[in-house]
Coordinates of N, CA, C and O in Angstrom, one line a residue:
M1 N 0.8 -1.2 0.0 CA 0.0 0.0 0.0 C 0.9 1.2 0.0 O 1.9 1.2 0.6
I2 N 0.4 2.3 -0.6 CA 1.2 3.5 -0.7 C 1.1 4.3 0.6 O 2.0 4.8 1.2
C3 N -0.1 4.5 1.1 CA -0.3 5.2 2.3 C -1.2 4.4 3.2 O -2.4 4.5 3.1
Q4 N -0.6 3.6 4.1 CA -1.4 2.7 4.9 C -2.3 3.5 5.9 O -1.7 4.4 6.6
K5 N -3.5 3.2 6.0 CA -4.4 3.9 7.0 C -4.0 3.7 8.4 O -4.2 4.5 9.2
K6 N -3.2 2.6 8.7 CA -2.8 2.5 10.1 C -1.9 3.6 10.6 O -1.9 3.9 11.8
F7 N -1.3 4.3 9.7 CA -0.4 5.4 10.0 C -1.2 6.7 10.2 O -0.7 7.7 10.6
L8 N -2.5 6.7 9.9 CA -3.3 7.9 10.0 C -4.2 8.0 11.2 O -5.0 8.9 11.3
N9 N -4.0 7.2 12.2 CA -5.0 7.2 13.3 C -4.6 8.2 14.3 O -5.5 8.7 15.1
G10 N -3.4 8.6 14.5 CA -3.0 9.7 15.4 C -3.1 9.3 16.9 O -3.1 10.1 17.7
K11 N -3.3 8.0 17.2 CA -3.5 7.6 18.5 C -2.2 7.4 19.2 O -1.2 7.0 18.6
P12 N -2.1 7.7 20.5 CA -0.8 7.5 21.2 C -0.5 6.0 21.3 O -1.3 5.1 21.3
L13 N 0.8 5.7 21.4 CA 1.3 4.4 21.5 C 0.8 3.8 22.9 O 0.7 4.6 23.8
D14 N 0.5 2.6 22.9 CA 0.0 2.0 24.2 C 1.2 1.7 25.2 O 2.3 1.6 24.8
E15 N 0.8 1.6 26.4 CA 1.8 1.4 27.5 C 2.6 0.1 27.3 O 3.9 0.1 27.5
K16 N 2.0 -0.9 26.8 CA 2.7 -2.2 26.6 C 3.8 -2.0 25.6 O 5.0 -2.5 25.8
M17 N 3.5 -1.3 24.5 CA 4.6 -1.0 23.5 C 5.7 -0.2 24.0 O 6.9 -0.4 23.8
L18 N 5.3 0.8 24.8 CA 6.4 1.7 25.4 C 7.3 1.0 26.4 O 8.5 1.2 26.4
R19 N 6.7 0.1 27.2 CA 7.5 -0.7 28.1 C 8.5 -1.7 27.5 O 9.4 -2.1 28.1
E20 N 8.2 -2.0 26.2 CA 9.2 -2.9 25.5 C 10.5 -2.2 25.3 O 11.5 -2.9 25.1
N21 N 10.6 -0.9 25.4 CA 11.9 -0.2 25.3 C 12.2 0.4 26.7 O 11.6 1.4 27.1
D22 N 13.1 -0.3 27.4 CA 13.4 0.1 28.8 C 13.9 1.5 28.9 O 13.5 2.2 29.8
A23 N 14.8 2.0 28.0 CA 15.3 3.3 28.1 C 14.2 4.4 27.9 O 14.1 5.4 28.6
L24 N 13.3 4.1 27.0 CA 12.2 5.0 26.7 C 11.2 5.0 27.9 O 10.8 6.1 28.4
W25 N 10.8 3.9 28.5 CA 9.9 3.9 29.6 C 10.6 4.5 30.8 O 9.9 5.3 31.5
K26 N 11.8 4.3 31.0 CA 12.5 5.0 32.2 C 12.5 6.5 32.0 O 12.2 7.2 32.9
Y27 N 12.7 6.9 30.8 CA 12.7 8.4 30.5 C 11.3 9.0 30.8 O 11.2 10.0 31.4
L28 N 10.3 8.3 30.3 CA 8.9 8.7 30.5 C 8.6 8.8 32.0 O 8.0 9.8 32.5
I29 N 8.9 7.7 32.7 CA 8.6 7.7 34.2 C 9.3 8.8 34.9 O 8.8 9.5 35.8
T30 N 10.6 9.1 34.5 CA 11.4 10.1 35.1 C 10.7 11.5 34.9 O 10.8 12.4 35.8
N31 N 10.0 11.6 33.8 CA 9.4 12.9 33.5 C 7.9 12.9 33.6 O 7.2 13.8 33.1
K32 N 7.4 11.9 34.3 CA 5.9 11.7 34.4 C 5.2 12.9 35.0 O 4.2 13.4 34.4
D33 N 5.7 13.5 36.1 CA 5.0 14.7 36.7 C 4.9 15.8 35.7 O 3.9 16.5 35.6
N34 N 6.0 16.1 35.0 CA 6.0 17.2 34.0 C 5.0 16.9 32.9 O 4.3 17.8 32.4
L35 N 5.0 15.7 32.4 CA 4.1 15.3 31.4 C 2.6 15.4 31.8 O 1.7 15.8 31.0
Q36 N 2.3 15.0 33.0 CA 1.0 15.0 33.5 C 0.5 16.5 33.8 O -0.7 16.7 33.8
N37 N 1.4 17.4 34.0 CA 1.0 18.8 34.3 C 1.0 19.7 33.1 O 0.9 20.9 33.3
R38 N 1.0 19.2 31.9 CA 1.0 20.0 30.8 C -0.4 20.7 30.6 O -1.4 20.2 31.0
K39 N -0.3 21.9 30.0 CA -1.5 22.7 29.8 C -2.0 22.5 28.3 O -1.2 22.1 27.5
G40 N -3.2 22.7 28.1 CA -3.8 22.6 26.7 C -4.9 21.6 26.7 O -4.8 20.5 27.2
S41 N -6.0 22.1 26.1 CA -7.2 21.2 26.1 C -7.0 19.9 25.3 O -7.5 18.9 25.7
L42 N -6.3 20.0 24.1 CA -6.1 18.8 23.3 C -5.3 17.7 24.0 O -5.7 16.6 24.1
I43 N -4.2 18.1 24.6 CA -3.3 17.2 25.3 C -4.0 16.7 26.6 O -3.8 15.5 26.9
N44 N -4.7 17.5 27.2 CA -5.4 17.1 28.5 C -6.5 16.0 28.2 O -6.8 15.3 29.1
V45 N -7.0 15.9 27.0 CA -8.0 14.9 26.7 C -7.3 13.5 26.9 O -7.8 12.6 27.5
W46 N -6.0 13.4 26.4 CA -5.3 12.2 26.5 C -4.8 11.9 27.9 O -4.9 10.8 28.4
I47 N -4.4 13.0 28.6 CA -3.9 12.8 30.0 C -5.0 12.3 30.9 O -4.8 11.4 31.7
K48 N -6.2 12.9 30.7 CA -7.3 12.4 31.5 C -7.7 11.0 31.2 O -8.3 10.3 32.1
K49 N -7.4 10.5 30.1 CA -7.7 9.1 29.7 C -6.6 8.2 30.3 O -6.6 7.0 30.1
G50 N -5.6 8.8 31.0 CA -4.5 8.0 31.6 C -3.3 7.8 30.6 O -2.4 7.1 31.0
L51 N -3.3 8.5 29.5 CA -2.2 8.4 28.6 C -1.4 9.6 28.7 O -1.2 10.4 27.8
W52 N -0.8 9.8 29.9 CA 0.0 11.0 30.2 C 1.3 11.1 29.4 O 1.8 12.2 29.3
W53 N 1.7 10.1 28.7 CA 2.9 10.2 27.8 C 2.6 10.7 26.4 O 3.4 10.9 25.6
S54 N 1.3 10.9 26.2 CA 0.9 11.3 24.8 C 1.5 12.6 24.4 O 1.8 13.5 25.2
L55 N 1.8 12.6 23.1 CA 2.4 13.8 22.5 C 1.5 14.1 21.3 O 1.2 13.2 20.5
L56 N 1.2 15.3 21.1 CA 0.4 15.7 19.9 C 1.3 15.5 18.7 O 2.4 16.0 18.7
G57 N 0.7 14.9 17.7 CA 1.5 14.8 16.4 C 2.5 13.7 16.4 O 3.3 13.6 15.6
V58 N 2.4 12.8 17.4 CA 3.3 11.6 17.4 C 2.5 10.3 17.5 O 1.6 10.2 18.3
G59 N 2.8 9.4 16.6 CA 2.1 8.1 16.6 C 2.9 7.2 15.7 O 4.0 7.4 15.4
E60 N 2.3 6.1 15.4 CA 3.0 5.0 14.6 C 3.6 5.6 13.3 O 4.6 5.2 12.9
Y61 N 2.8 6.6 12.7 CA 3.3 7.1 11.5 C 4.6 7.8 11.6 O 5.3 7.9 10.6
N62 N 5.1 8.2 12.8 CA 6.4 8.8 12.9 C 7.5 7.8 12.7 O 8.6 8.2 12.4
F63 N 7.2 6.6 12.8 CA 8.2 5.5 12.7 C 8.2 4.8 11.4 O 8.8 3.7 11.2
S64 N 7.5 5.3 10.4 CA 7.5 4.7 9.1 C 8.9 4.9 8.5 O 9.6 5.8 8.7
P65 N 9.3 3.9 7.6 CA 10.7 3.9 7.1 C 11.0 5.1 6.1 O 12.1 5.5 5.9
H66 N 9.9 5.6 5.5 CA 10.1 6.7 4.5 C 9.0 7.7 4.8 O 7.9 7.4 5.2
K67 N 9.4 9.0 4.7 CA 8.4 10.1 4.8 C 8.6 11.0 3.7 O 9.7 11.4 3.2
I68 N 7.4 11.5 3.1 CA 7.4 12.5 2.1 C 7.1 13.8 2.9 O 6.1 13.9 3.5
V69 N 8.0 14.7 2.9 CA 8.0 15.9 3.8 C 7.9 17.2 2.9 O 8.6 17.3 1.9
W70 N 7.1 18.2 3.3 CA 7.1 19.5 2.7 C 6.9 20.6 3.7 O 6.4 20.3 4.8
E71 N 7.3 21.7 3.4 CA 7.2 22.9 4.3 C 5.7 23.3 4.1 O 5.3 23.6 3.0
A72 N 5.0 23.4 5.2 CA 3.6 23.7 5.2 C 3.2 25.1 5.7 O 2.0 25.4 5.7
Y73 N 4.2 25.9 6.0 CA 3.9 27.1 6.7 C 4.8 28.2 6.0 O 6.0 28.1 6.0
G74 N 4.1 29.3 5.5 CA 4.9 30.4 5.1 C 5.6 30.3 3.7 O 6.4 31.2 3.4
K75 N 5.4 29.3 3.0 CA 6.1 29.1 1.7 C 5.3 29.6 0.5 O 4.1 29.8 0.7
K76 N 5.9 29.7 -0.6 CA 5.2 30.1 -1.8 C 5.4 29.1 -2.9 O 4.8 29.2 -4.0
T77 N 6.2 28.0 -2.6 CA 6.3 26.9 -3.6 C 6.1 25.6 -2.8 O 6.4 25.5 -1.6
F78 N 5.7 24.6 -3.5 CA 5.4 23.3 -2.9 C 6.5 22.4 -3.4 O 6.6 22.0 -4.6
E79 N 7.4 22.0 -2.5 CA 8.6 21.2 -2.9 C 8.8 20.0 -1.9 O 9.7 20.0 -1.1
P80 N 7.9 19.0 -2.1 CA 8.1 17.8 -1.2 C 9.3 17.0 -1.5 O 9.8 17.0 -2.7
K81 N 9.9 16.4 -0.5 CA 11.1 15.6 -0.6 C 10.9 14.3 0.2 O 10.2 14.3 1.2
I82 N 11.6 13.3 -0.2 CA 11.6 12.0 0.5 C 12.7 11.9 1.5 O 13.9 12.2 1.2
F83 N 12.4 11.5 2.7 CA 13.4 11.2 3.7 C 13.3 9.8 4.1 O 12.2 9.3 4.5
S84 N 14.4 9.0 4.0 CA 14.4 7.6 4.4 C 15.3 7.4 5.5 O 16.5 6.9 5.3
S85 N 14.9 7.7 6.7 CA 15.7 7.6 7.9 C 14.9 7.7 9.1 O 13.6 7.8 9.0
E86 N 15.5 7.8 10.2 CA 14.7 8.0 11.5 C 14.5 9.5 11.7 O 14.1 9.9 12.8
W87 N 14.7 10.3 10.7 CA 14.5 11.8 10.8 C 13.0 12.1 11.1 O 12.1 11.4 10.6
Q88 N 12.8 13.1 11.9 CA 11.4 13.5 12.2 C 11.1 14.9 11.7 O 12.0 15.8 11.8
A89 N 10.0 15.1 11.2 CA 9.6 16.5 10.8 C 9.3 17.4 12.0 O 8.9 17.0 13.0
N90 N 9.6 18.7 11.8 CA 9.2 19.7 12.7 C 7.7 20.0 12.4 O 7.4 20.8 11.5
Q91 N 6.8 19.4 13.1 CA 5.4 19.5 12.7 C 4.7 20.9 12.9 O 3.6 21.0 12.5
S92 N 5.4 21.8 13.4 CA 4.8 23.2 13.4 C 5.1 23.9 12.1 O 4.4 24.8 11.8
L93 N 6.1 23.4 11.4 CA 6.5 24.1 10.1 C 6.4 23.1 8.9 O 6.3 23.6 7.8
Q94 N 6.4 21.8 9.2 CA 6.5 20.9 8.1 C 5.3 19.9 8.2 O 4.8 19.7 9.3
A95 N 4.9 19.3 7.1 CA 3.9 18.2 7.1 C 4.6 17.0 6.4 O 5.5 17.2 5.7
F96 N 4.1 15.9 6.7 CA 4.7 14.7 6.1 C 3.6 13.6 5.9 O 2.6 13.6 6.5
M97 N 4.0 12.7 5.0 CA 3.1 11.6 4.6 C 4.0 10.3 4.8 O 5.1 10.2 4.3
P98 N 3.6 9.4 5.7 CA 4.4 8.2 6.0 C 4.2 7.2 4.8 O 3.1 7.1 4.3
V99 N 5.3 6.5 4.5 CA 5.2 5.5 3.4 C 6.0 4.3 3.8 O 7.1 4.4 4.4
E100 N 5.5 3.1 3.5 CA 6.2 1.9 3.9 C 7.4 1.5 3.0 O 8.4 1.0 3.6
N101 N 7.4 1.7 1.7 CA 8.6 1.4 1.0 C 9.0 2.4 0.0 O 8.2 3.3 -0.4
R102 N 10.2 2.4 -0.5 CA 10.8 3.5 -1.3 C 10.1 3.6 -2.7 O 9.9 4.6 -3.2
D103 N 9.8 2.4 -3.3 CA 9.1 2.5 -4.6 C 7.8 3.3 -4.5 O 7.4 4.1 -5.4
E104 N 7.0 3.0 -3.4 CA 5.8 3.8 -3.2 C 6.1 5.3 -3.0 O 5.4 6.1 -3.5
A105 N 7.1 5.5 -2.2 CA 7.5 6.9 -2.0 C 7.8 7.6 -3.3 O 7.4 8.8 -3.5
D106 N 8.6 6.9 -4.1 CA 8.9 7.5 -5.4 C 7.7 7.8 -6.3 O 7.6 8.8 -7.0
Q107 N 6.7 6.9 -6.3 CA 5.5 7.0 -7.0 C 4.7 8.3 -6.5 O 4.2 9.1 -7.3
I108 N 4.6 8.4 -5.2 CA 3.9 9.5 -4.7 C 4.6 10.8 -5.0 O 3.9 11.8 -5.3
I109 N 5.9 10.9 -4.8 CA 6.6 12.1 -5.0 C 6.5 12.6 -6.4 O 6.4 13.8 -6.7
K110 N 6.4 11.6 -7.4 CA 6.3 12.0 -8.8 C 4.9 12.7 -9.0 O 4.8 13.7 -9.7
Q111 N 3.9 12.1 -8.4 CA 2.6 12.7 -8.5 C 2.5 14.1 -7.8 O 1.9 15.1 -8.3
L112 N 3.1 14.2 -6.6 CA 3.0 15.5 -5.9 C 3.8 16.6 -6.5 O 3.5 17.8 -6.4
T113 N 4.9 16.2 -7.3 CA 5.7 17.3 -7.9 C 5.4 17.5 -9.4 O 6.1 18.2 -10.1
S114 N 4.2 17.0 -9.8 CA 3.9 17.1 -11.2 C 3.5 18.6 -11.6 O 3.3 18.9 -12.7
G115 N 3.2 19.4 -10.6 CA 2.8 20.8 -10.8 C 1.3 21.0 -10.4 O 0.9 22.1 -10.1
E116 N 0.5 19.9 -10.5 CA -0.9 20.1 -10.2 C -1.2 20.5 -8.8 O -2.1 21.3 -8.5
V117 N -0.4 19.9 -7.8 CA -0.6 20.2 -6.4 C -0.3 21.7 -6.1 O -1.0 22.4 -5.5
E118 N 0.9 22.1 -6.7 CA 1.3 23.5 -6.4 C 0.3 24.4 -7.1 O 0.0 25.5 -6.5
N119 N -0.2 24.1 -8.3 CA -1.2 25.0 -8.9 C -2.4 25.1 -8.1 O -3.0 26.2 -7.9
Y120 N -2.9 24.0 -7.5 CA -4.0 24.0 -6.6 C -3.8 24.9 -5.4 O -4.6 25.7 -5.1
L121 N -2.6 24.7 -4.8 CA -2.3 25.5 -3.6 C -2.2 27.0 -4.0 O -2.8 27.9 -3.3
L122 N -1.6 27.3 -5.1 CA -1.6 28.7 -5.5 C -2.9 29.3 -5.8 O -3.2 30.5 -5.6
S123 N -3.9 28.5 -6.3 CA -5.2 28.9 -6.6 C -6.0 29.4 -5.3 O -6.9 30.1 -5.4
L124 N -5.5 28.9 -4.2 CA -6.2 29.2 -2.9 C -5.7 30.6 -2.4 O -6.2 31.1 -1.4
K125 N -4.6 31.1 -3.0 CA -4.1 32.4 -2.7 C -3.6 32.5 -1.2 O -3.9 33.5 -0.5
M126 N -3.0 31.4 -0.7 CA -2.5 31.4 0.6 C -1.0 31.3 0.7 O -0.4 31.1 1.8
E127 N -0.3 31.5 -0.4 CA 1.1 31.4 -0.4 C 1.7 32.5 0.5 O 1.2 33.6 0.7
G128 N 2.8 32.0 1.2 CA 3.4 32.9 2.2 C 2.8 33.0 3.5 O 3.2 33.7 4.4
T129 N 1.6 32.3 3.7 CA 0.9 32.4 5.0 C 1.1 31.1 5.8 O 1.6 30.1 5.3
M130 N 0.5 31.1 7.0 CA 0.6 29.9 7.8 C -0.3 28.8 7.3 O -0.3 27.6 7.7
N131 N -1.2 29.1 6.3 CA -2.1 28.2 5.7 C -1.7 27.6 4.4 O -2.5 27.0 3.7
W132 N -0.4 27.8 4.0 CA 0.1 27.4 2.7 C -0.2 26.0 2.3 O -1.1 25.7 1.5
A133 N 0.4 25.0 2.8 CA 0.3 23.6 2.4 C 0.0 22.7 3.6 O 0.7 21.7 3.8
Q134 N -1.0 23.1 4.3 CA -1.3 22.3 5.5 C -1.9 21.0 5.1 O -2.5 20.8 4.1
P135 N -1.8 20.0 6.0 CA -2.3 18.6 5.7 C -3.7 18.6 5.3 O -4.1 17.8 4.4
G136 N -4.6 19.4 5.9 CA -6.0 19.4 5.5 C -6.2 19.8 4.1 O -7.2 19.3 3.5
K137 N -5.4 20.6 3.5 CA -5.5 20.9 2.1 C -5.0 19.8 1.2 O -5.6 19.5 0.2
I138 N -3.9 19.2 1.6 CA -3.3 18.1 0.8 C -4.2 16.9 0.8 O -4.4 16.2 -0.2
I139 N -4.7 16.5 2.0 CA -5.5 15.2 2.0 C -6.7 15.3 1.1 O -7.2 14.2 0.7
K140 N -7.2 16.4 0.8 CA -8.4 16.5 -0.1 C -8.0 16.1 -1.5 O -8.9 15.8 -2.3
L141 N -6.7 16.0 -1.8 CA -6.3 15.6 -3.1 C -6.0 14.1 -3.2 O -5.7 13.7 -4.3
L142 N -6.0 13.4 -2.1 CA -5.6 12.0 -2.1 C -6.8 11.1 -2.1 O -7.8 11.4 -1.5
A143 N -6.6 10.0 -2.7 CA -7.6 8.9 -2.7 C -6.9 7.7 -2.1 O -5.8 7.3 -2.6
F144 N -7.4 7.1 -1.0 CA -6.7 6.0 -0.4 C -7.4 4.7 -0.9 O -8.6 4.6 -0.9
K145 N -6.6 3.8 -1.4 CA -7.0 2.6 -1.9 C -6.2 1.5 -1.3 O -5.1 1.7 -0.8
E146 N -6.7 0.3 -1.4 CA -5.9 -0.9 -0.8 C -4.6 -1.1 -1.6 O -3.6 -1.4 -1.0
E147 N -4.6 -0.9 -2.9 CA -3.4 -1.2 -3.6 C -2.6 0.0 -4.0 O -1.4 -0.1 -4.3
N148 N -3.2 1.1 -4.2 CA -2.5 2.3 -4.6 C -3.1 3.6 -4.1 O -4.2 3.6 -3.6
L149 N -2.4 4.7 -4.4 CA -2.9 6.0 -4.0 C -2.9 6.8 -5.3 O -1.9 6.7 -6.1
S150 N -3.9 7.6 -5.5 CA -3.8 8.5 -6.7 C -4.2 9.9 -6.3 O -5.0 10.1 -5.4
L151 N -3.6 10.8 -6.9 CA -4.0 12.2 -6.7 C -5.1 12.6 -7.7 O -5.1 12.0 -8.8
F152 N -5.9 13.5 -7.4 CA -7.0 14.0 -8.3 C -7.8 12.8 -8.8 O -7.8 12.6 -10.0
P153 N -8.5 12.1 -7.9 CA -9.3 11.0 -8.4 C -10.4 11.4 -9.3 O -10.9 12.5 -9.2
V154 N -10.7 10.5 -10.3 CA -11.7 10.8 -11.2 C -13.0 10.0 -10.9 O -13.0 9.1 -10.2

């Protein structure tokens, strides 16, 4: 699959999975008080559910082997790139799409850089603003299928 739906759920990792990594669990326990005392209505929804380790914008999708990343804030051009490493996007400035294998990433990047996506974004007259290429705009152009992903579905 090109963009597996499992990566799109945005749910926090469960405690069992976190405990499998001793160093990670120790770090979280050491910082538990600080994590439980965070402010913000969105993060507090998870904290009240007992998921005090939750981080906004962090989930399984962060650990995909390939990411298609683009600057989503304040730009005037749409220039997505593939990153195939443990690199993480700065989610306040960048957006990304998780991908399981490099061939799929290459197929997606070809579609994203064809010019049609940038033309669509430019038609919205949001270039240079914080609303430039936000995920909500890009996801409207995607069609999720079991075997492939296509832009501009017919």
